[in-house]
XYZ file of C-alpha atoms in Angstrom:
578
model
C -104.149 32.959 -153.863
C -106.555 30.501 -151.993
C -107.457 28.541 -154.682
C -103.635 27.778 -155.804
C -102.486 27.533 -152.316
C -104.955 24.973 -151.617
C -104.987 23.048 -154.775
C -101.393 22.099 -154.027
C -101.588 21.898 -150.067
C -100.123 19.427 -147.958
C -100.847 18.409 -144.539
C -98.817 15.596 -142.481
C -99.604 15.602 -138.743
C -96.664 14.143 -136.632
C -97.511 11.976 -134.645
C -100.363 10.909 -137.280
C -102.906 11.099 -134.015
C -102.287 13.737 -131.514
C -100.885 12.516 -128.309
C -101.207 13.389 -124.801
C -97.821 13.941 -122.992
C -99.092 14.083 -119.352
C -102.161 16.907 -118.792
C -100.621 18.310 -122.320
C -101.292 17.695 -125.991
C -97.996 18.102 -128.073
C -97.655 17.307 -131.676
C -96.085 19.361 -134.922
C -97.779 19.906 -138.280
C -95.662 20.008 -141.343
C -97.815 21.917 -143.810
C -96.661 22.530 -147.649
C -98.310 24.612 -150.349
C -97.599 25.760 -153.653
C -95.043 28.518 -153.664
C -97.090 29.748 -157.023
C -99.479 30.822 -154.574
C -97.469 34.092 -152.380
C -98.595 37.545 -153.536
C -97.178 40.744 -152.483
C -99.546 42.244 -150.166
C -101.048 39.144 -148.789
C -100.378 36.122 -146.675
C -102.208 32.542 -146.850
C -103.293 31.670 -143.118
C -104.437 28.489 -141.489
C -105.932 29.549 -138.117
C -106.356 25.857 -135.985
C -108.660 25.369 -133.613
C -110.012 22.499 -131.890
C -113.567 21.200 -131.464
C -114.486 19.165 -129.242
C -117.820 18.167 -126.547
C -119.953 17.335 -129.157
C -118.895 20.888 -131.032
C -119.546 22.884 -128.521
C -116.251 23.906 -127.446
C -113.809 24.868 -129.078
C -109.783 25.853 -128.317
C -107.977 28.369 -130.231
C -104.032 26.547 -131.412
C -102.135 28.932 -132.773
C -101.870 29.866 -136.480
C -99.902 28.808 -139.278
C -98.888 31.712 -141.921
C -97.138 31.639 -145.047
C -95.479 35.199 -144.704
C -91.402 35.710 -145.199
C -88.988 34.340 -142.385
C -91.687 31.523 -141.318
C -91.477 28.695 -144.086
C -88.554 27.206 -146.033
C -88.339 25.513 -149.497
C -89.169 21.980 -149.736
C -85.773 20.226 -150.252
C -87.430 17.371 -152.592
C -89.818 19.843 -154.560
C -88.681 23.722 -154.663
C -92.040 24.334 -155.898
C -93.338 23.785 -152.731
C -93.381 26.104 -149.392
C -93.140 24.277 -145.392
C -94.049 25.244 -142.408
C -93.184 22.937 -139.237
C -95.633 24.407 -136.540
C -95.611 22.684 -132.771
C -99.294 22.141 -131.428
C -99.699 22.209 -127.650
C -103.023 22.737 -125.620
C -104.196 21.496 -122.716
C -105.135 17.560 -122.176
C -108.569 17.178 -120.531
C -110.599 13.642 -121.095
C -113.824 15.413 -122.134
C -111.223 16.758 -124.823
C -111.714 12.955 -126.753
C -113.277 12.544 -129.310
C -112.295 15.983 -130.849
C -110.999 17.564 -133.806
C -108.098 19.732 -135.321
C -109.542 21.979 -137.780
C -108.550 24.823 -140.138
C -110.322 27.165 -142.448
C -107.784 28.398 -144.826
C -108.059 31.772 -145.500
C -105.837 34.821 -147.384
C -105.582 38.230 -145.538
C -104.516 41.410 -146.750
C -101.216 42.818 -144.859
C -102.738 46.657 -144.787
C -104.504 48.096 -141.998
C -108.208 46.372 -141.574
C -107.425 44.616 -144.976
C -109.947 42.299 -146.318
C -110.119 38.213 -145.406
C -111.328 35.808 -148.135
C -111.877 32.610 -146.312
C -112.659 28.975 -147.411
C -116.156 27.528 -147.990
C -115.122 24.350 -146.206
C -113.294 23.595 -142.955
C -110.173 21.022 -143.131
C -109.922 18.172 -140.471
C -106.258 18.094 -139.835
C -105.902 15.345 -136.841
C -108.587 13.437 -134.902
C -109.232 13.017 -131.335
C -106.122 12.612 -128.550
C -104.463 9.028 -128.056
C -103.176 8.304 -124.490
C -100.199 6.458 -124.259
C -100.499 6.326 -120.531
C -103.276 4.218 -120.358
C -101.177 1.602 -121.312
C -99.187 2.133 -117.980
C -98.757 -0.733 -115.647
C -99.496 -0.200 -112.411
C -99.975 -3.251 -109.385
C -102.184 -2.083 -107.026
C -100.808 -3.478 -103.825
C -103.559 -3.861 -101.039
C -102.748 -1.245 -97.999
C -103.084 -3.936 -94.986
C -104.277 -2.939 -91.428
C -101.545 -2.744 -88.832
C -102.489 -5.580 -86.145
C -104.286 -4.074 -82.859
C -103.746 -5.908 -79.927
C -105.455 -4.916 -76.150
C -102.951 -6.434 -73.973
C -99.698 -4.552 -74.736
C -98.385 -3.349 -71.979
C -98.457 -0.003 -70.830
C -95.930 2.731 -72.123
C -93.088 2.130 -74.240
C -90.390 4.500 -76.529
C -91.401 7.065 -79.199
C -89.144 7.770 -81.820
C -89.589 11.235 -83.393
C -87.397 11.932 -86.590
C -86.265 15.832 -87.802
C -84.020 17.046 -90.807
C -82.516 19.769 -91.047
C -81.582 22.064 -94.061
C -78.223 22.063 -95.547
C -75.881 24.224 -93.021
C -78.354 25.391 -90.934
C -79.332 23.736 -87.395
C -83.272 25.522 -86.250
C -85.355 23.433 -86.127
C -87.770 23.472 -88.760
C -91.677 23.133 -88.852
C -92.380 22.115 -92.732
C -92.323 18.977 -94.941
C -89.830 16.361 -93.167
C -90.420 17.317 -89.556
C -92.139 15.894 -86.315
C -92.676 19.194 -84.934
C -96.104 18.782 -84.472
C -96.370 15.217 -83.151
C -93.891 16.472 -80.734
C -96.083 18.940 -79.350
C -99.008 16.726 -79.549
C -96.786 13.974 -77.329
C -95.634 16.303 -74.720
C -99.253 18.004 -74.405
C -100.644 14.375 -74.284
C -99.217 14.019 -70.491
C -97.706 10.584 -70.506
C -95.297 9.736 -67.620
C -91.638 10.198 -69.212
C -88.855 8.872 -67.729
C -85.481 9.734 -70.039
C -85.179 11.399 -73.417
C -82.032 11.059 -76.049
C -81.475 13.484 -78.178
C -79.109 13.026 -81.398
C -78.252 14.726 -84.523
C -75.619 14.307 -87.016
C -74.465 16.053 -89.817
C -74.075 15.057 -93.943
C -70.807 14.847 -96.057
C -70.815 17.897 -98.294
C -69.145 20.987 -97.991
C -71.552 23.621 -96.643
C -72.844 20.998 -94.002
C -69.508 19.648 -92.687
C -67.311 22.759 -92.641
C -69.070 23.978 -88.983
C -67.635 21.293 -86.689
C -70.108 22.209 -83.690
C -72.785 21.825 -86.579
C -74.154 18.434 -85.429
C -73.640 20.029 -81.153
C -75.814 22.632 -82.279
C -78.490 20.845 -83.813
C -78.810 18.907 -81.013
C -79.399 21.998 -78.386
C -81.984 23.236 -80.702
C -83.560 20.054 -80.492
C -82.954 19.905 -76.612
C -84.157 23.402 -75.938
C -87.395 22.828 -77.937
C -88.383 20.143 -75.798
C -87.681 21.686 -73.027
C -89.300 24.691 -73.364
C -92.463 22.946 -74.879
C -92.525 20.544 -71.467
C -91.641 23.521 -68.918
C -95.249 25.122 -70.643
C -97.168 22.552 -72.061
C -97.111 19.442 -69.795
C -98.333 18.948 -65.900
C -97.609 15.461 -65.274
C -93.859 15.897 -66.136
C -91.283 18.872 -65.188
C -87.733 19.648 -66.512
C -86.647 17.895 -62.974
C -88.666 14.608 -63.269
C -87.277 14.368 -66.901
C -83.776 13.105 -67.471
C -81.881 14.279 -70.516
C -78.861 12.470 -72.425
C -78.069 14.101 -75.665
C -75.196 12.901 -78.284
C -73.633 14.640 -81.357
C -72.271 12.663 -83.939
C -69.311 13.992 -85.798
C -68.481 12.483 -88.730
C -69.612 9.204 -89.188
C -68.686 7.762 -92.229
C -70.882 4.049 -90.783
C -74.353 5.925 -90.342
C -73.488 7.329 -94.184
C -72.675 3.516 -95.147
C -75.823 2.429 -93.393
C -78.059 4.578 -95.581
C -76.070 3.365 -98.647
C -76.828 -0.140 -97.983
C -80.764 0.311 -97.280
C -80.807 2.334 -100.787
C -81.666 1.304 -103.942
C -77.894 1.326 -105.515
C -76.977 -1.998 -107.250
C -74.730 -3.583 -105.152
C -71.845 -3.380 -107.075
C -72.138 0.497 -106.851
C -73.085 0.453 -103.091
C -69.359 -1.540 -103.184
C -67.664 1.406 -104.787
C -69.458 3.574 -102.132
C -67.663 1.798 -99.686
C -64.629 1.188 -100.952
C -64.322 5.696 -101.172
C -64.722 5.531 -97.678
C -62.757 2.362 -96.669
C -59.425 3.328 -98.938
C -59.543 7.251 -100.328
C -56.882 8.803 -99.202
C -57.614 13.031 -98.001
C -59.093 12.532 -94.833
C -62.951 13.555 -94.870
C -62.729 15.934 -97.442
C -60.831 13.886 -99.351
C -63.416 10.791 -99.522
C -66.265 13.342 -99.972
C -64.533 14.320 -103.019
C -64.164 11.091 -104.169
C -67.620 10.358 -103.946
C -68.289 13.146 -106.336
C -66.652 11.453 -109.340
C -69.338 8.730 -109.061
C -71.546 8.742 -112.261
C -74.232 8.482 -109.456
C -73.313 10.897 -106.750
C -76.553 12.740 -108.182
C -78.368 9.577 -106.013
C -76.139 10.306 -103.241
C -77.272 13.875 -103.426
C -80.694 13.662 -103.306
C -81.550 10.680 -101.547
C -78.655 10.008 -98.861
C -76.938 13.326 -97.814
C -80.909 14.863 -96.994
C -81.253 12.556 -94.999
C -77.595 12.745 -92.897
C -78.496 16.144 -91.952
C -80.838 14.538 -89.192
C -81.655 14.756 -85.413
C -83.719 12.270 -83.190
C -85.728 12.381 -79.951
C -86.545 9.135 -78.373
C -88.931 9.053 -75.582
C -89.438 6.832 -73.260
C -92.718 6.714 -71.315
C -94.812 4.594 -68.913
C -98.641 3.942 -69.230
C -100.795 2.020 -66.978
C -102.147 -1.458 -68.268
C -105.830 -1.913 -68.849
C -107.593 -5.337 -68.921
C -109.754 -6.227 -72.194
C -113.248 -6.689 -70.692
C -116.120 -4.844 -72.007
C -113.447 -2.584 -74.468
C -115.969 -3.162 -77.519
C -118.977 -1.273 -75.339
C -116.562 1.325 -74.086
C -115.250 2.574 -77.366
C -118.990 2.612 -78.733
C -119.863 5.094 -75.440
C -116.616 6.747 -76.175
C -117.672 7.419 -79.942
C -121.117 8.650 -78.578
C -119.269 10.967 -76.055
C -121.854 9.500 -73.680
C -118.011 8.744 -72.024
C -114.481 10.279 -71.423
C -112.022 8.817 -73.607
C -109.844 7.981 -71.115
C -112.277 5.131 -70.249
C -109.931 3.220 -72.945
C -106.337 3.217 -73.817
C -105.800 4.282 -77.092
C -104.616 0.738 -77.933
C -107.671 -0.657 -76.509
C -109.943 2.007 -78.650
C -108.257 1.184 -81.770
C -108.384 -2.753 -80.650
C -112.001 -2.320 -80.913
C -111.948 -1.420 -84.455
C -110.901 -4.941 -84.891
C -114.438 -6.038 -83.322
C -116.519 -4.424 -85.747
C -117.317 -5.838 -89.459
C -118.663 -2.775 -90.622
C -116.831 0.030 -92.148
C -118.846 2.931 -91.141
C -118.214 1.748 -87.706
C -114.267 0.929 -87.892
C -114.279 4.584 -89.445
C -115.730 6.142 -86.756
C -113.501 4.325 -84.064
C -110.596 5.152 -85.663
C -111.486 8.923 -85.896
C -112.344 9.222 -82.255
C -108.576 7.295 -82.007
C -106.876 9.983 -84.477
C -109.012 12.503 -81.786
C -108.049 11.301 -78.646
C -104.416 10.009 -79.326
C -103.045 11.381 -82.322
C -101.384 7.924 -82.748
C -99.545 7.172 -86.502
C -101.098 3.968 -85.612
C -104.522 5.015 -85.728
C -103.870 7.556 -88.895
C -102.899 4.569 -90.860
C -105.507 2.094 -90.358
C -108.195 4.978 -90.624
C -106.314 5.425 -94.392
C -106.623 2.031 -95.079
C -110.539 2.176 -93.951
C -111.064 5.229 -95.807
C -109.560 2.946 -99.182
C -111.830 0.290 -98.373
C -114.788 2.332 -98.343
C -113.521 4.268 -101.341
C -113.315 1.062 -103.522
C -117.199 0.259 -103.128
C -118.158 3.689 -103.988
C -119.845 3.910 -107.430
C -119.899 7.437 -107.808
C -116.640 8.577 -108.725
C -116.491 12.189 -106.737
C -117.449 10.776 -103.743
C -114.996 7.632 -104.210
C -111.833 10.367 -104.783
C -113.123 12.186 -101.941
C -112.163 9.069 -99.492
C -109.399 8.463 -101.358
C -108.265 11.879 -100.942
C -108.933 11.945 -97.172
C -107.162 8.536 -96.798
C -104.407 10.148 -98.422
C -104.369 12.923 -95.555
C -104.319 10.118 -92.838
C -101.731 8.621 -94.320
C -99.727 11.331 -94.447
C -99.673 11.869 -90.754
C -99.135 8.657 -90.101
C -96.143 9.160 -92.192
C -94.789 12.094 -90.508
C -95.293 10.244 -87.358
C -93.617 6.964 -88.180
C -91.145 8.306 -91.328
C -90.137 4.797 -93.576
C -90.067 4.686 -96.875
C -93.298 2.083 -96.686
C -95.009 4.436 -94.738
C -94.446 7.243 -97.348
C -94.759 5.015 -100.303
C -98.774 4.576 -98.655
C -98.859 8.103 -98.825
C -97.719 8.383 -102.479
C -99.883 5.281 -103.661
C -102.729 6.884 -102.332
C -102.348 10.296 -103.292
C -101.683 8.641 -106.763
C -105.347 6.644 -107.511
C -106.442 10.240 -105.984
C -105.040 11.939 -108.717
C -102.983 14.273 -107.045
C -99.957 13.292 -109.257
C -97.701 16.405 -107.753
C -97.904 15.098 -104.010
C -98.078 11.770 -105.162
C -94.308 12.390 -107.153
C -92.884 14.103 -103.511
C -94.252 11.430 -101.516
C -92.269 8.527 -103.584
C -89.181 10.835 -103.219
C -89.593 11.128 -99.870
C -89.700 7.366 -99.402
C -86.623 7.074 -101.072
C -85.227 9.247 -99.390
C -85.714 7.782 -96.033
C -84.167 3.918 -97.335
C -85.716 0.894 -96.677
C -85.731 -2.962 -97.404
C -85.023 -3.820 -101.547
C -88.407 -5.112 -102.244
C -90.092 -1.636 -100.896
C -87.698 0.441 -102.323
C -88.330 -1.432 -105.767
C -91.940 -0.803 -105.805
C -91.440 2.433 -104.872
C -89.130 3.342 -107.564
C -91.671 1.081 -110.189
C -94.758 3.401 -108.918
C -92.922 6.510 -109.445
C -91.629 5.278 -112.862
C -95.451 4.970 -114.084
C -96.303 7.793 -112.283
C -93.501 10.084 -114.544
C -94.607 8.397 -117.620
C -98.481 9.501 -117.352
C -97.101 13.079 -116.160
C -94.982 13.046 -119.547
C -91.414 12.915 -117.632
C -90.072 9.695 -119.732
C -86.467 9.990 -119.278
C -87.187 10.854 -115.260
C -89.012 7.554 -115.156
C -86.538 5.691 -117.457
C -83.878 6.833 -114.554
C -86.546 5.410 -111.984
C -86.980 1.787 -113.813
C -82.876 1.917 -113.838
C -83.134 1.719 -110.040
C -85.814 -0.595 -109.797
C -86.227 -4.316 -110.211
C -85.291 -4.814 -113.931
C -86.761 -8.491 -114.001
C -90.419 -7.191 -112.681
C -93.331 -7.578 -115.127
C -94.480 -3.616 -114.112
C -90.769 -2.193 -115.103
C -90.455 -4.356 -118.623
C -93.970 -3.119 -119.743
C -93.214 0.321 -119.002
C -90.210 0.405 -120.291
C -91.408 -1.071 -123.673
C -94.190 1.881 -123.386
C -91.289 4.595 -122.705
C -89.935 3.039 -126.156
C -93.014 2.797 -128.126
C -93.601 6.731 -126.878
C -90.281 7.601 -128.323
C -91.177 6.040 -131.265
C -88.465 2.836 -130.869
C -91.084 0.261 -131.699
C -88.751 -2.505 -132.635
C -87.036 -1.718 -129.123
C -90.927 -1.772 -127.935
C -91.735 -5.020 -129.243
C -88.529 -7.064 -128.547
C -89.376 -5.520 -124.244
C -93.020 -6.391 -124.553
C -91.988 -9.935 -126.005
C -89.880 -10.169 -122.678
C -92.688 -9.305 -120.747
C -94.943 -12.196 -122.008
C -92.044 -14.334 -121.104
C -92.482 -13.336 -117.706
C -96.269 -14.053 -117.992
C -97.283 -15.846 -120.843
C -100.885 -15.755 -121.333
C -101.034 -11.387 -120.690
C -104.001 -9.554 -122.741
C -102.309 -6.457 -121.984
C -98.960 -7.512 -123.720
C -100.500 -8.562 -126.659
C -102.989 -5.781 -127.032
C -99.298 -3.474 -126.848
C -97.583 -5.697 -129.203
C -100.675 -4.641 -131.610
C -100.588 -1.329 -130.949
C -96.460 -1.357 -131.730
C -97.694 -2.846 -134.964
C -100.067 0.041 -135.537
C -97.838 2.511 -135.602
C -95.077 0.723 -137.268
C -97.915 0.018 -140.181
C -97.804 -3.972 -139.528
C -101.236 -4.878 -140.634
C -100.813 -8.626 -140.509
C -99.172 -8.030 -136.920
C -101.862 -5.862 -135.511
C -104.366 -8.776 -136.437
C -102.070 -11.558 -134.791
C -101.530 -9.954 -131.356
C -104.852 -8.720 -131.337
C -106.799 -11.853 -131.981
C -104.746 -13.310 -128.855
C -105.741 -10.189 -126.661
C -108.999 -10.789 -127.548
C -108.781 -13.965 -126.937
C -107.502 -13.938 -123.541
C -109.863 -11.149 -122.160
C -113.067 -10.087 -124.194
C -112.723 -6.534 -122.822
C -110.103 -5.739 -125.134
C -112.456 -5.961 -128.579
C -114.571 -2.796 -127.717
C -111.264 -1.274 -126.461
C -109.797 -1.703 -129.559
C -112.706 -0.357 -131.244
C -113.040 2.958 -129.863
C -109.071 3.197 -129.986
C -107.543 5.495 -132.158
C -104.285 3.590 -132.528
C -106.053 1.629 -134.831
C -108.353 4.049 -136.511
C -106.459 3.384 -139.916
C -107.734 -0.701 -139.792
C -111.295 -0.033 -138.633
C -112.392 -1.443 -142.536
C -109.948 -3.616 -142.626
C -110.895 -7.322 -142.998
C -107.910 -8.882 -140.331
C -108.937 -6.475 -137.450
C -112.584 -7.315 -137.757
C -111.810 -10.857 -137.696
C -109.262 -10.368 -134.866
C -112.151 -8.542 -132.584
C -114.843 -11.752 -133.302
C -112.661 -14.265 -131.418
């Protein structure tokens, strides 16, 4: 049975290298032996494993049997026996190079029957390809928000809350201010009024409560008051005054959102033209909008966000002249002095003083300390990045990345825009953390925001899906996003050449070097299109120009195993010696 089911045996690997779809490897196998080979009482096996870290590890895949009910006759050849078998095991870097292997082997079906096995393994499929590291991502530098000491003193805070769908307490999770709230209040500055609002969003279960919107804002209002009556000395329920508004249907705040979103225009125009001209009422419109092929956008991004309240504060602070700030924040970091010796403006002015990181760190952390300011939690991020990107070792460099993700994160919650959040999500991202990185670019959406943020957030979270192994979620992102950017046409093409479209793949990545002529990366692409779509004279074409424009991409090529099949062959060679 071995020796005839072997003699005949056929195995195709699909695709021809194994693939990594996000943190997972998928592929198939189609296998076909000789049906001469079955024997009652027996079953031809091919258990897969694979070996990789030099050959000292090794994961168990599955196994492929020839027993009834799991193969089919070969529709060209009825001689012949198929299996299809799906691989799948988990993606880890140290995981390339590597190999899929079998031993072929015939078992007896009978209680602790006997295994013959083969003399020789069988190396099905070698090492994993990674599509995504042919993502496009730009890097935009995080900049430092400007620090001034001469502002005056006092001013309003703005504090953000949502609320979930239908209900009006007020929540202490993901999309809240709760906590920067409490850390205002308990922070004793002088507060002269505070307006509380709160509205309500279009659907069903969040509109049908008219005093929905009235009761959001009492939760809000009793909140703050309680928190002041216990938490503050300088300021009392009396020296406080209140105004609080509900808003009740408001078909313009719903508009506004709509026009800071990322809709094309001409769909933001059928947005308004529901509301301006649908006859029903409220209801009626809201119905309306449901029809729209993208109401799904609507649903995630704009109604969240309608079920809202806001607290503005307005507060007075005594002005504090600039001398000596630079030797007060260095006693203040020391705790040789209060930290009320400085404004927290003027502490996080003197950040500005210093040229050293480890310094500007340190100020800003006694200024995240003292204040709590979004302010200071974003420029401390954008220190922590710095000092991250001139780390060599890379567990210390994700370590500042990491806690400059943090920072930014409560600067976010602090300060909620979709730039703010789309910091948050970028850093997260060259972190690692791709799950809070993918919430954090929702978020930003979410909240709406000028075109050109909202298209690089939508771009980022487009190559973020396609190295998670979501392509159709981040083909639905690039729809959104700028379809003219260099980032969006290369990972589009990619999204094509993943789904195996590489005539789609190479007519995109032509676009792209329209839209920069002289790219490496394009041309390296265009090769590896031509790899897969067995182009030889291509592959050596666009190669020789990557190579060409950027020497880096010769050993890349080498020790990639898109072009494993033309290491011998006398074009690549030539292509890699330019």
């Amino acid at each position: 049975m071995l020796r005839v089911a072997q003699s005949g045996q056929q195995v195709q690997p699909h695709p021809p290298v194994l693939e990594a779809n996000g943190d997972q490897v998928l592929g198939e196998l189609t296998i076909k032996v000789p049906a001469a080979h079955l024997h009652k009482g027996a079953v031809y096996e091919l258990p897969l494993r694979y070996r990789y870290d030099n050959g000292l590890r090794e994961d168990t895949v599955g196994t492929v049997r020839f027993q009834l009910g799991e193969y089919v006759y070969d529709d060209a050849d009825k001689s012949l026996l198929v299996i299809r078998k799906p691989v799948a095991f988990r993606f880890e870097p140290r995981k390339n190079p590597g190999q899929l292997l079998a031993r072929p082997q015939v078992r007896q079906l009978k209680p602790n029957g006997k295994v013959l096995k083969a003399e020789q393994e069988i190396v099905l499929a070698r090492g994993v390809a990674q599509p995504s590291r042919l993502v496009v991502r730009e890097v935009l530098p995080v900049q430092y928000l400007p620090e001034a000491a001469s502002l005056e003193g006092g001013g309003t805070r703005v504090l953000p809350f949502f609320f979930d769908q239908g209900q009006s307490a007020v929540r202490n999770y993901l999309g809240t201010n709760v906590a920067a709230l409490e850390e205002f209040i308990e922070a004793n500055q002088r507060t002269e009024r505070v307006m509380i609002v709160a509205g309500h969003s279009p659907d069903s279960l969040d509109s049908h409560d008219a005093q929905l919107a009235d009761k959001r804002v009492k939760a809000l209002l009793k909140y703050y008051q309680k928190r002041l009556d216990t938490d503050s000395y300088l300021n009392s329920l009396r020296s406080v005054r209140f105004e609080t508004q509900a808003y009740h249907r408001r078909w313009d705040l719903f508009v506004s959102k709509v026009q800071a979103s990322a809709l094309k225009p001409a769909q933001q125009d059928s947005v308004i033209d529901i509301i301006n001209d649908a006859p029903g009422g409220w209801t009626g419109k809201e119905k309306a909008l449901h029809r729209l092929s993208y109401f799904d956008y609507l649903e995630q991004y704009i109604y969240p966000v309608m079920r809202f309240g806001t607290v503005a504060v307005k507060y007075s602070a005594p002005k504090r002249l600039q001398s000596e700030i630079y030797i007060l924040s260095k006693k203040i970091v020391e705790k040789e002095v209060e930290a009320d010796a400085l404004t927290p403006e003027e502490l996080r002015y003197s950040a500005t003083l210093t040229p050293l990181l480890a310094e500007k760190q340190r100020i800003y952390e006694t200024a995240v300390a003292t204040s709590g300011s979004w302010e200071a939690y974003h420029n401390l991020g954008v220190v922590l990045l710095e000092r991250a990107d001139k780390e060599v070792s890379d567990r210390v460099r994700k370590a500042y990345q990491r806690r400059a993700a943090t920072n930014f994160t409560l600067a976010a919650h602090r300060n909620p825009t979709a730039e703010m959040f789309y910091h948050v999500a970028t850093a997260w991202h060259r972190a690692g953390d791709r799950l809070e990185a993918l919430q954090n670019y929702d978020y930003a959406i979410k909240l709406g925001g000028p075109r050109l943020v909202l298209d690089k957030v939508f771009a980022d979270k487009a190559a973020l899906e396609i190295e998670i192994g979501q392509t159709d979620d981040a083909l639905r992102s690039l729809a959104f996003g700028d379809p003219q950017a260099y980032q969006n046409v290369m990972n589009k093409a990619l999204i094509y050449l993943m789904k195996e479209n590489y005539e789609g793949a190479a007519d995109i990545y032509q676009q792209a070097l329209t839209l920069k002529p002289n790219d490496a990366q394009a041309y390296y692409c265009l090769a590896v299109v031509a790899a897969r779509a067995q182009r030889p004279g291509d592959v050596g074409q666009f190669l020789r120009r990557a190579v060409q424009l950027d020497r880096s991409y010769a050993q890349r090529a080498v020790e990639d195993l898109e072009f494993r099949d033309y290491a011998t062959n006398k074009v690549f060679t030539e292509a890699l010696r330019q």
